mmCIF file of C-alpha atoms in Angstrom:
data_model
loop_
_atom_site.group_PDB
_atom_site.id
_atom_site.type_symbol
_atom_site.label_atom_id
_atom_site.label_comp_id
_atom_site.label_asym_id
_atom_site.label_seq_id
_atom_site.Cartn_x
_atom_site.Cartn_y
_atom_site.Cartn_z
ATOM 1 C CA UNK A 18 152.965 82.825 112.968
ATOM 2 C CA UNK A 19 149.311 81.913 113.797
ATOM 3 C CA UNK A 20 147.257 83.627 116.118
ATOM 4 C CA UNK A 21 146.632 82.209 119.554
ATOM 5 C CA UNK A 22 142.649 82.431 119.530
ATOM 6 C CA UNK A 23 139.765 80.429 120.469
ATOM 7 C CA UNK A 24 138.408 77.663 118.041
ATOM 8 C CA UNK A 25 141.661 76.535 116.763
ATOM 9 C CA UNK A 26 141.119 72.216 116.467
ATOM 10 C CA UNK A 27 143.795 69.452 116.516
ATOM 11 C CA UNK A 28 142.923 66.184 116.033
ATOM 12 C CA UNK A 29 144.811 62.457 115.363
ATOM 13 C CA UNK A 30 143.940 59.302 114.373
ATOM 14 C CA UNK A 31 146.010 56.299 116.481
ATOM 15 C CA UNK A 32 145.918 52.715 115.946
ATOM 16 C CA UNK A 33 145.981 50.878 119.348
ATOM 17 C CA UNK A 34 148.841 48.498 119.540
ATOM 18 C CA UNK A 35 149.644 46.126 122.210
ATOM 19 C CA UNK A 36 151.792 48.596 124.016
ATOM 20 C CA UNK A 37 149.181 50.807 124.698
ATOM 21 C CA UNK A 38 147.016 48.604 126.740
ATOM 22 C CA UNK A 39 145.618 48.251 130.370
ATOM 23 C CA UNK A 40 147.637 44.820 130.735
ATOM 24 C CA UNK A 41 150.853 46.893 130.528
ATOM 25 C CA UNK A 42 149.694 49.206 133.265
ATOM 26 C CA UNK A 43 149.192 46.376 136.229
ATOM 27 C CA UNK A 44 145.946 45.913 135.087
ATOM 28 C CA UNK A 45 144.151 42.261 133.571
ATOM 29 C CA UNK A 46 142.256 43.556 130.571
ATOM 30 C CA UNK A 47 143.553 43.763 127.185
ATOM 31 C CA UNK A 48 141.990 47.052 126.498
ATOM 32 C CA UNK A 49 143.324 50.813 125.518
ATOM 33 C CA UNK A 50 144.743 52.263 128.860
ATOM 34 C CA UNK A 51 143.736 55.349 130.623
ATOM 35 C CA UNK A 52 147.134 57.025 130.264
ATOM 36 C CA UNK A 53 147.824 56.463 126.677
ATOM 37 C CA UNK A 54 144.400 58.204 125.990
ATOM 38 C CA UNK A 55 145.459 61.095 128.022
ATOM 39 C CA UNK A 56 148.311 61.269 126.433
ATOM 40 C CA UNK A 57 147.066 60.980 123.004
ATOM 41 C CA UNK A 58 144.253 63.939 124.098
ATOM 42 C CA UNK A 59 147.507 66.061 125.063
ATOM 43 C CA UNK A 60 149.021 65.494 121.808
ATOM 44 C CA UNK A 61 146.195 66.692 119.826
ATOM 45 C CA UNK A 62 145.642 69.603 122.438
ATOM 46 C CA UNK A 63 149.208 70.486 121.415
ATOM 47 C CA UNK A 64 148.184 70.316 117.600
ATOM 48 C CA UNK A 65 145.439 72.365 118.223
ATOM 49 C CA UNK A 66 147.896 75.418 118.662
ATOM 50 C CA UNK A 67 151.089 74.270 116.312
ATOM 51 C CA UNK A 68 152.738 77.447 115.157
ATOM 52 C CA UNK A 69 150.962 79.833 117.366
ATOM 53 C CA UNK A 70 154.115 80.136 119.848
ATOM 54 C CA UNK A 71 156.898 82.814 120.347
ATOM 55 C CA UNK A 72 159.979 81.562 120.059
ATOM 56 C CA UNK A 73 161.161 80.216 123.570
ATOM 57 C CA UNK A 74 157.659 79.021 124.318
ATOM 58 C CA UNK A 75 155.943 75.660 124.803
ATOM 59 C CA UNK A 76 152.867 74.280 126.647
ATOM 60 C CA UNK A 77 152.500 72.047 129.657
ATOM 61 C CA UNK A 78 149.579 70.228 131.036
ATOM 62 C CA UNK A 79 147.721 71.376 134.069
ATOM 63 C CA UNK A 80 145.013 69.253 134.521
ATOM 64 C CA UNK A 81 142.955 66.856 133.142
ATOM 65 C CA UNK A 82 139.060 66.353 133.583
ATOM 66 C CA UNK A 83 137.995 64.169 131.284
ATOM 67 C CA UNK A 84 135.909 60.842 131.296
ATOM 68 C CA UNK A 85 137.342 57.416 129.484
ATOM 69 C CA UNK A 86 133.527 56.490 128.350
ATOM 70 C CA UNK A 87 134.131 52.647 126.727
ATOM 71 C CA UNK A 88 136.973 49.972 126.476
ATOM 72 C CA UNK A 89 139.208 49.921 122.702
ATOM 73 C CA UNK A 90 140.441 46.532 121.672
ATOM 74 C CA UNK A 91 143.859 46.070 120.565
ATOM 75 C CA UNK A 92 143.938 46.744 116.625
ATOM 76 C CA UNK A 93 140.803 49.644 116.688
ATOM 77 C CA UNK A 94 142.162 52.807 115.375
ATOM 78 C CA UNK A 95 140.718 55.715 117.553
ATOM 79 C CA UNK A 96 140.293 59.773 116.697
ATOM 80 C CA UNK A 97 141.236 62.285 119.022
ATOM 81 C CA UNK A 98 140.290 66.028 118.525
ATOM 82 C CA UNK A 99 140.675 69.104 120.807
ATOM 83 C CA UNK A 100 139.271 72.492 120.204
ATOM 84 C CA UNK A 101 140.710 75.417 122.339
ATOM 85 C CA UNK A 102 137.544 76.799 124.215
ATOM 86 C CA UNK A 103 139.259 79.480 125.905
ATOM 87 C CA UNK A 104 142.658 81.646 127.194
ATOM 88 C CA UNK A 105 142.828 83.151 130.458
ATOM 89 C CA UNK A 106 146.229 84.774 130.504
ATOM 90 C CA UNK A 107 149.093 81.892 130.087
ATOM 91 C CA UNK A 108 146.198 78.601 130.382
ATOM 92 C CA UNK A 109 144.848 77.320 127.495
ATOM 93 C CA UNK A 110 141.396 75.796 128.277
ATOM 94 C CA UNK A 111 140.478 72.720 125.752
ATOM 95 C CA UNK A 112 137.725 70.774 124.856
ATOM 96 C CA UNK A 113 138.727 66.825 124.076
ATOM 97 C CA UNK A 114 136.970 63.982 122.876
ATOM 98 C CA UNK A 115 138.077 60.431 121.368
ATOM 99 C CA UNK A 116 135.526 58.178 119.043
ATOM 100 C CA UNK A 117 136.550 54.281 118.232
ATOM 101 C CA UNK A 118 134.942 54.365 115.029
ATOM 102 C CA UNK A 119 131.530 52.597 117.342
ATOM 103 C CA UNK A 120 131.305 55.293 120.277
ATOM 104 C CA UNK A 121 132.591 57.832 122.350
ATOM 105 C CA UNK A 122 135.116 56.823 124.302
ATOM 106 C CA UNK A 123 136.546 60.094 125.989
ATOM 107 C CA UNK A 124 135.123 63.404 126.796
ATOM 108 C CA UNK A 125 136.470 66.567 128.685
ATOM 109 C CA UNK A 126 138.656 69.018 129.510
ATOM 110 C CA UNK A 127 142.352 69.261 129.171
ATOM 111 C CA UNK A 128 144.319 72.420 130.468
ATOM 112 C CA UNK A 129 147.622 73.571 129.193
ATOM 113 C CA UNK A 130 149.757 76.542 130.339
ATOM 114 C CA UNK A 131 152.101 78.630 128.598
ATOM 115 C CA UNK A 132 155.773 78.498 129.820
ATOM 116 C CA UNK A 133 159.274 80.294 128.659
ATOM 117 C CA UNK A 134 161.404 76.871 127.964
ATOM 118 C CA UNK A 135 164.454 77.761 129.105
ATOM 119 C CA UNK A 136 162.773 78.824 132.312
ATOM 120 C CA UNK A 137 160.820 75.692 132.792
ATOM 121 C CA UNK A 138 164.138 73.599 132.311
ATOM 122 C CA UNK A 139 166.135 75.786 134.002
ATOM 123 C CA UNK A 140 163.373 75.204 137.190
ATOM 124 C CA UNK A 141 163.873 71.317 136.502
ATOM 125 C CA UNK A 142 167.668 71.141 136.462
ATOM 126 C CA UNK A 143 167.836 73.306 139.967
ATOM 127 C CA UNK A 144 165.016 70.667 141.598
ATOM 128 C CA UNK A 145 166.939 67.767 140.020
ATOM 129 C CA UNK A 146 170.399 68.828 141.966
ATOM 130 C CA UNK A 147 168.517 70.053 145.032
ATOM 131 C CA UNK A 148 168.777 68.550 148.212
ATOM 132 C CA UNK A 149 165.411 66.335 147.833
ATOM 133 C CA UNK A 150 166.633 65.013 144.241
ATOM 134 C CA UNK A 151 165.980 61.773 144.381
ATOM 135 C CA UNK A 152 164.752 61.069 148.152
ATOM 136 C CA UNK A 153 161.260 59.527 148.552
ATOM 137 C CA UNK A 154 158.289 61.774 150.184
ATOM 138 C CA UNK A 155 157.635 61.175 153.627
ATOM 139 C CA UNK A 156 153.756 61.158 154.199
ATOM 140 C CA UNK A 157 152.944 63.439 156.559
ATOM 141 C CA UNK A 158 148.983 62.898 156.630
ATOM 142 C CA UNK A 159 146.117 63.066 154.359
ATOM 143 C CA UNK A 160 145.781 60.303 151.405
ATOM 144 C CA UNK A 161 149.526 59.834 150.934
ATOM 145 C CA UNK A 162 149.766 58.315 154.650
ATOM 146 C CA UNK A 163 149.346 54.659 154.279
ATOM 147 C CA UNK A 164 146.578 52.929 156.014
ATOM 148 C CA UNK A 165 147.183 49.943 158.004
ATOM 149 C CA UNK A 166 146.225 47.245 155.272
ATOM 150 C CA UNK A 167 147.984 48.867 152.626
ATOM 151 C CA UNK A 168 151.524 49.825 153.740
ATOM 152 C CA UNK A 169 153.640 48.219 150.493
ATOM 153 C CA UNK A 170 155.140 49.790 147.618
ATOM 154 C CA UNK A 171 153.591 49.073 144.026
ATOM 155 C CA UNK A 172 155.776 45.855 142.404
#
């Protein structure tokens, strides 16, 4: 097994496909979407540290902090890397960044925690047969109460 340490990289290269644009996230542009880009960061954040794990262990994200910097056509191939900048106790602290092969088009952090599996799913399976499984939230205040001009669901 690999040590856990600072400095370890991952990195991947993607080719954007039609799937992975804005226009299939309710938005107009034919462009790489924000989510797939997070997701790709997470992927090489999670390559970074391939074969580092006990047995039973596995990462989750935190948090994200990152910037999307420029739009990626449909066809572009893009490079991810992640660098691990730091550990404080089970959170894994990463640098990201993407390129297009012109510019930068993502910089940040991405934060990943260290979790016993079994526990994790065992955590999911008790919330998924709880009482609230499946009920929608009730806003109580603060930004998830609806304001007067926008009181629909997303279609």
């Amino acid at each position: 097994m690999l040590e856990l340490k600072p400095n370890l990289r991952g990195s991947l290269t993607h080719q954007v496909k039609a799937t992975d644009l804005a226009t299939n996230w309710r938005n107009d542009v034919p462009v790489l979407a924000t989510p797939i880009l997070l997701w790709l960061t997470e992927l090489a954040c999670m390559r970074a540290i391939e074969g580092t794990l006990s047995d039973g262990q596995m990462t989750v994200g935190l948090s994200h902090d990152t910037s999307h910097l420029a739009p990626t056509p449909s066809g572009w191939n893009i490079h991810i890397g992640a660098r691990l900048e730091a550990i404080e106790n089970r959170k894994l602290i990463f640098s990201v960044e993407g390129q297009d092969g012109q510019e930068t088009i993502l910089r940040g952090k991405h934060v990943r925690a260290i979790v016993d599996r079994e526990r994790f799913l065992a955590g999911v399976e008790a919330k998924a047969k709880g009482p609230n499984a499946n009920k929608i939230p009730t806003p109580q205040n603060g930004i998830l109460t609806a304001s007067a001009n926008n009181t629909g669901a997303p279609s």
